[in-house]
Structures are given as structure tokens and as C-alpha cells.
Backbone as a chain_set.jsonl record, in Angstrom:
{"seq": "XXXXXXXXXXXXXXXXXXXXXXXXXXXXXXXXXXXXXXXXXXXXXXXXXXXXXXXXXXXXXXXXXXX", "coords": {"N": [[5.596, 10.98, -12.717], [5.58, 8.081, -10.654], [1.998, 6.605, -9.642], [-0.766, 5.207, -7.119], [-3.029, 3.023, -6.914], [-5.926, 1.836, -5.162], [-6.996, -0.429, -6.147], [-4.877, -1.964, -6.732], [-2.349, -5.105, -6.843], [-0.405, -5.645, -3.872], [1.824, -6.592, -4.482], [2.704, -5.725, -7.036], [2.335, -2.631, -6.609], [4.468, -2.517, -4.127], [6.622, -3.035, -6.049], [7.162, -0.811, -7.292], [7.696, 1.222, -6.109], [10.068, 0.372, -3.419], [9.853, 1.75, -1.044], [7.433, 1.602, -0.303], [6.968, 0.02, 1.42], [7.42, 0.554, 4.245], [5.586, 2.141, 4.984], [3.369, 1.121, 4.694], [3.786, -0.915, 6.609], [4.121, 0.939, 9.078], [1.356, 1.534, 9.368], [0.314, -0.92, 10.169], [0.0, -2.785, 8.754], [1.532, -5.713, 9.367], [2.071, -7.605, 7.543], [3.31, -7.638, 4.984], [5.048, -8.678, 3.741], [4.347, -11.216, 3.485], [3.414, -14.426, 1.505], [0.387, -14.543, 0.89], [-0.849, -11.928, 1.353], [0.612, -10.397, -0.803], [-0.532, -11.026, -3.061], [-3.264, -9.85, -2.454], [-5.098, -6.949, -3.349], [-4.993, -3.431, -2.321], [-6.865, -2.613, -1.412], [-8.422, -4.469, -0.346], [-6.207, -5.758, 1.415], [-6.4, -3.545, 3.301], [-9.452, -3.689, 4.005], [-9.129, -5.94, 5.55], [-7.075, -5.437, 7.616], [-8.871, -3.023, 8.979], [-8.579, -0.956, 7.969], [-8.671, 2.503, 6.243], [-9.06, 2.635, 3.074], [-8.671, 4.573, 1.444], [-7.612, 6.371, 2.248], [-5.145, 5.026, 2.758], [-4.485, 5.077, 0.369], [-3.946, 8.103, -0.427], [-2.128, 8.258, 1.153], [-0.089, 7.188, 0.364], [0.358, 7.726, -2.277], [1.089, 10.786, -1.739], [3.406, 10.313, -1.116], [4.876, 9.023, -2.866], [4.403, 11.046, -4.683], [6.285, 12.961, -3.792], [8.924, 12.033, -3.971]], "CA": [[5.381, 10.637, -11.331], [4.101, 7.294, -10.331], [1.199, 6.886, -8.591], [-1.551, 3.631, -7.245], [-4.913, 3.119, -6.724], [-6.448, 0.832, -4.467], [-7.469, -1.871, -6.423], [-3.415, -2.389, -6.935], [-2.159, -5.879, -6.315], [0.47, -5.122, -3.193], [3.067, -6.827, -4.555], [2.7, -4.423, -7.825], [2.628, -1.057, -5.582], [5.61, -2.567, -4.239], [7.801, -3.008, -6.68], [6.746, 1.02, -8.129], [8.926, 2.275, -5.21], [9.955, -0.281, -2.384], [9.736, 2.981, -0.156], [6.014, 2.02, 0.29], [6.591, -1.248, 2.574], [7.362, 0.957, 5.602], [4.485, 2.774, 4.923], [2.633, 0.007, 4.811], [3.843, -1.713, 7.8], [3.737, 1.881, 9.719], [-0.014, 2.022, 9.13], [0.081, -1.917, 10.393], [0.0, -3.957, 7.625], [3.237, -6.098, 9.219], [2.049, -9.26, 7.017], [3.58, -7.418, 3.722], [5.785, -10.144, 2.816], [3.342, -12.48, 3.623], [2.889, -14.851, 0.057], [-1.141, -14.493, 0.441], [-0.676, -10.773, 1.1], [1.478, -10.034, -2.506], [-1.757, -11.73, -3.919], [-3.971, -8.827, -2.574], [-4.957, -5.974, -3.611], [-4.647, -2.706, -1.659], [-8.177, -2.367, -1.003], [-8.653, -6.07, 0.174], [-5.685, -6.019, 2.343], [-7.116, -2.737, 4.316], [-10.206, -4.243, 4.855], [-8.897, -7.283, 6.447], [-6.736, -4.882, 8.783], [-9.405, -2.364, 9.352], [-8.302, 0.52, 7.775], [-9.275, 3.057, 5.325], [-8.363, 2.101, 1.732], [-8.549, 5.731, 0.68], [-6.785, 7.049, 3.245], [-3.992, 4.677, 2.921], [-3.84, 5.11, -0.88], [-3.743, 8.835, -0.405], [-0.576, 8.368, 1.97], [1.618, 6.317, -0.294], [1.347, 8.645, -3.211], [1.854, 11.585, -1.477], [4.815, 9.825, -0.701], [5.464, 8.775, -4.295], [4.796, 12.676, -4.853], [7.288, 14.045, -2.836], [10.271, 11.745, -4.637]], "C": [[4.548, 9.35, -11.262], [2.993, 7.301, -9.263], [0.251, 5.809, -8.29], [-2.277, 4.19, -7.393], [-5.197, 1.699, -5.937], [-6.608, -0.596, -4.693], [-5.762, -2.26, -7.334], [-3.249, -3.884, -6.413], [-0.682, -5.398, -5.388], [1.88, -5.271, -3.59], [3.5, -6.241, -6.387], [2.699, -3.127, -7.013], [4.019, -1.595, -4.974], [7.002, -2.083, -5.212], [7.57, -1.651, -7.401], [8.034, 1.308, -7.208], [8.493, 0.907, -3.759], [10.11, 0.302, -0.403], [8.733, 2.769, 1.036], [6.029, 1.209, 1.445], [6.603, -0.111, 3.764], [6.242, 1.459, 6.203], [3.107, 1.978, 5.394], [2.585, -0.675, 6.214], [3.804, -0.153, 9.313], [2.146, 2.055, 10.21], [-0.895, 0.915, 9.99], [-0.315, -3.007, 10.033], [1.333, -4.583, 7.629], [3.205, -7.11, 8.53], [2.523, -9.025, 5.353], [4.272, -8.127, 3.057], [5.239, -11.526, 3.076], [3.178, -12.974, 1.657], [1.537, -14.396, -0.303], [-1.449, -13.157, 0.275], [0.042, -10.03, -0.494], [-0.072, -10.01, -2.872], [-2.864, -10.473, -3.645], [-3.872, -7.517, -3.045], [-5.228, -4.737, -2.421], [-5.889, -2.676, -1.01], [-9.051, -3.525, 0.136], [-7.77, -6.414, 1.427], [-6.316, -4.893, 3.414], [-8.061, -3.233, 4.781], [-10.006, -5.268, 5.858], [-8.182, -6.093, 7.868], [-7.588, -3.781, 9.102], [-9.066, -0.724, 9.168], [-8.819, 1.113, 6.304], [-8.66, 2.88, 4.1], [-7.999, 3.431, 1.481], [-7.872, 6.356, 1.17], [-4.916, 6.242, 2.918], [-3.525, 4.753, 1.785], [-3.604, 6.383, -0.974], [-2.216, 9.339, -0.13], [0.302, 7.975, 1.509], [1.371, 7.033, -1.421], [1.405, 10.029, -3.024], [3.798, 11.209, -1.018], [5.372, 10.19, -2.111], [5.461, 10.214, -4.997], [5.588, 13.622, -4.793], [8.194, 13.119, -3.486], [10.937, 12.469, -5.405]], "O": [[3.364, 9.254, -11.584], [3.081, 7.906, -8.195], [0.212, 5.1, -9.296], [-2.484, 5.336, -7.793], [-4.637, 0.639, -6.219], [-6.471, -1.572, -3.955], [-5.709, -2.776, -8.45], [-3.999, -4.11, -5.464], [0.181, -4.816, -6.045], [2.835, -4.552, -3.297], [4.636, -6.442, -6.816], [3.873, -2.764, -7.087], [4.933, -0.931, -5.462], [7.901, -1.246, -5.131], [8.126, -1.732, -8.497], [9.163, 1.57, -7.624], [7.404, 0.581, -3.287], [10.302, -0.216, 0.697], [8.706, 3.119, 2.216], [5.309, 1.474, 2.407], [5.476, 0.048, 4.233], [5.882, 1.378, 7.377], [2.192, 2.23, 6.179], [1.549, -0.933, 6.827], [3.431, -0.462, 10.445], [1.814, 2.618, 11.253], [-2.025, 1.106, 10.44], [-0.818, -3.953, 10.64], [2.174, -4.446, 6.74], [4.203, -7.822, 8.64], [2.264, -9.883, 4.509], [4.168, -8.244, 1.837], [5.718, -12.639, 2.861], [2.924, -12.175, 0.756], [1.298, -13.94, -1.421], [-2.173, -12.852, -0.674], [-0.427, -8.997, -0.971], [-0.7, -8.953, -2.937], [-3.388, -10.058, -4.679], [-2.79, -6.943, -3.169], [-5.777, -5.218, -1.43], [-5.803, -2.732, 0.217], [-9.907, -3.39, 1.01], [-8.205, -7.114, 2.341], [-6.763, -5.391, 4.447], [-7.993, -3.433, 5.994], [-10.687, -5.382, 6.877], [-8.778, -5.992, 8.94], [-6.874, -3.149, 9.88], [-9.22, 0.269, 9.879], [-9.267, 0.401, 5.405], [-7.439, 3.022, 4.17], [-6.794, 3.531, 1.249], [-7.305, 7.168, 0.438], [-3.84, 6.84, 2.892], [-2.311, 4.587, 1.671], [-2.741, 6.431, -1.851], [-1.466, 10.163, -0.652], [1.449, 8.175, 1.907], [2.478, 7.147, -1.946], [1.749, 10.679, -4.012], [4.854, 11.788, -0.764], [6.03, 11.168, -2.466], [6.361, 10.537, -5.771], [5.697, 14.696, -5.384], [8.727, 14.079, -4.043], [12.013, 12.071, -5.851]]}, "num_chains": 1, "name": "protein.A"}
């Protein structure tokens, strides 16, 4: 089973399962194909949008769980 961790660069958690973008952009991270966005990591892009890192890394591998 794969699975992240926060300090993932996005455009690595991507390419694991390209499942997660929706997830991602569900949550309101719509800048995921942004170039400068790839470049972050999961933890770095939450803060900028104001959301919980742990929370949102929880939600994409229950995802990646349930495959």
C-alpha cells in the first residue's frame, strides 16, 4: 500500500496515485498544476492555503488505503 507524509514534494504524491489531485483541489488547493506548487512540499503548500497539513495528509492516504 502506498502511502505520504507531509513533508512530500506535491508533484511526488502526485505521481503515487494521480487520484490525489482532486483531493487536493477538493480541499482547495486549485493551484496544483501550478510549476511553483510541484516544487512544494505538502506541508508548505497547506500552510500557504490555510489548512491543516495533518489533516490533509490523513485524507489522501485513507484514500490511497481504500485502493
Amino acid at each position: 500500500m502506498a502511502s505520504i507524509s507531509k513533508d512530500m514534494v506535491i508533484a511526488d504524491i502526485i505521481s503515487i496515485d494521480r487520484g490525489v489531485i482532486p483531493i487536493l483541489m477538493n480541499e482547495g488547493m486549485h493551484c496544483v498544476g501550478c510549476p511553483s506548487a510541484q516544487g512544494e512540499t505538502l506541508e508548505e503548500a497547506a500552510m500557504v492555503h490555510g489548512m491543516d497539513a495533518d489533516k490533509l495528509t490523513d485524507h489522501i492516504n485513507e484514500y490511497l488505503a481504500d485502493k
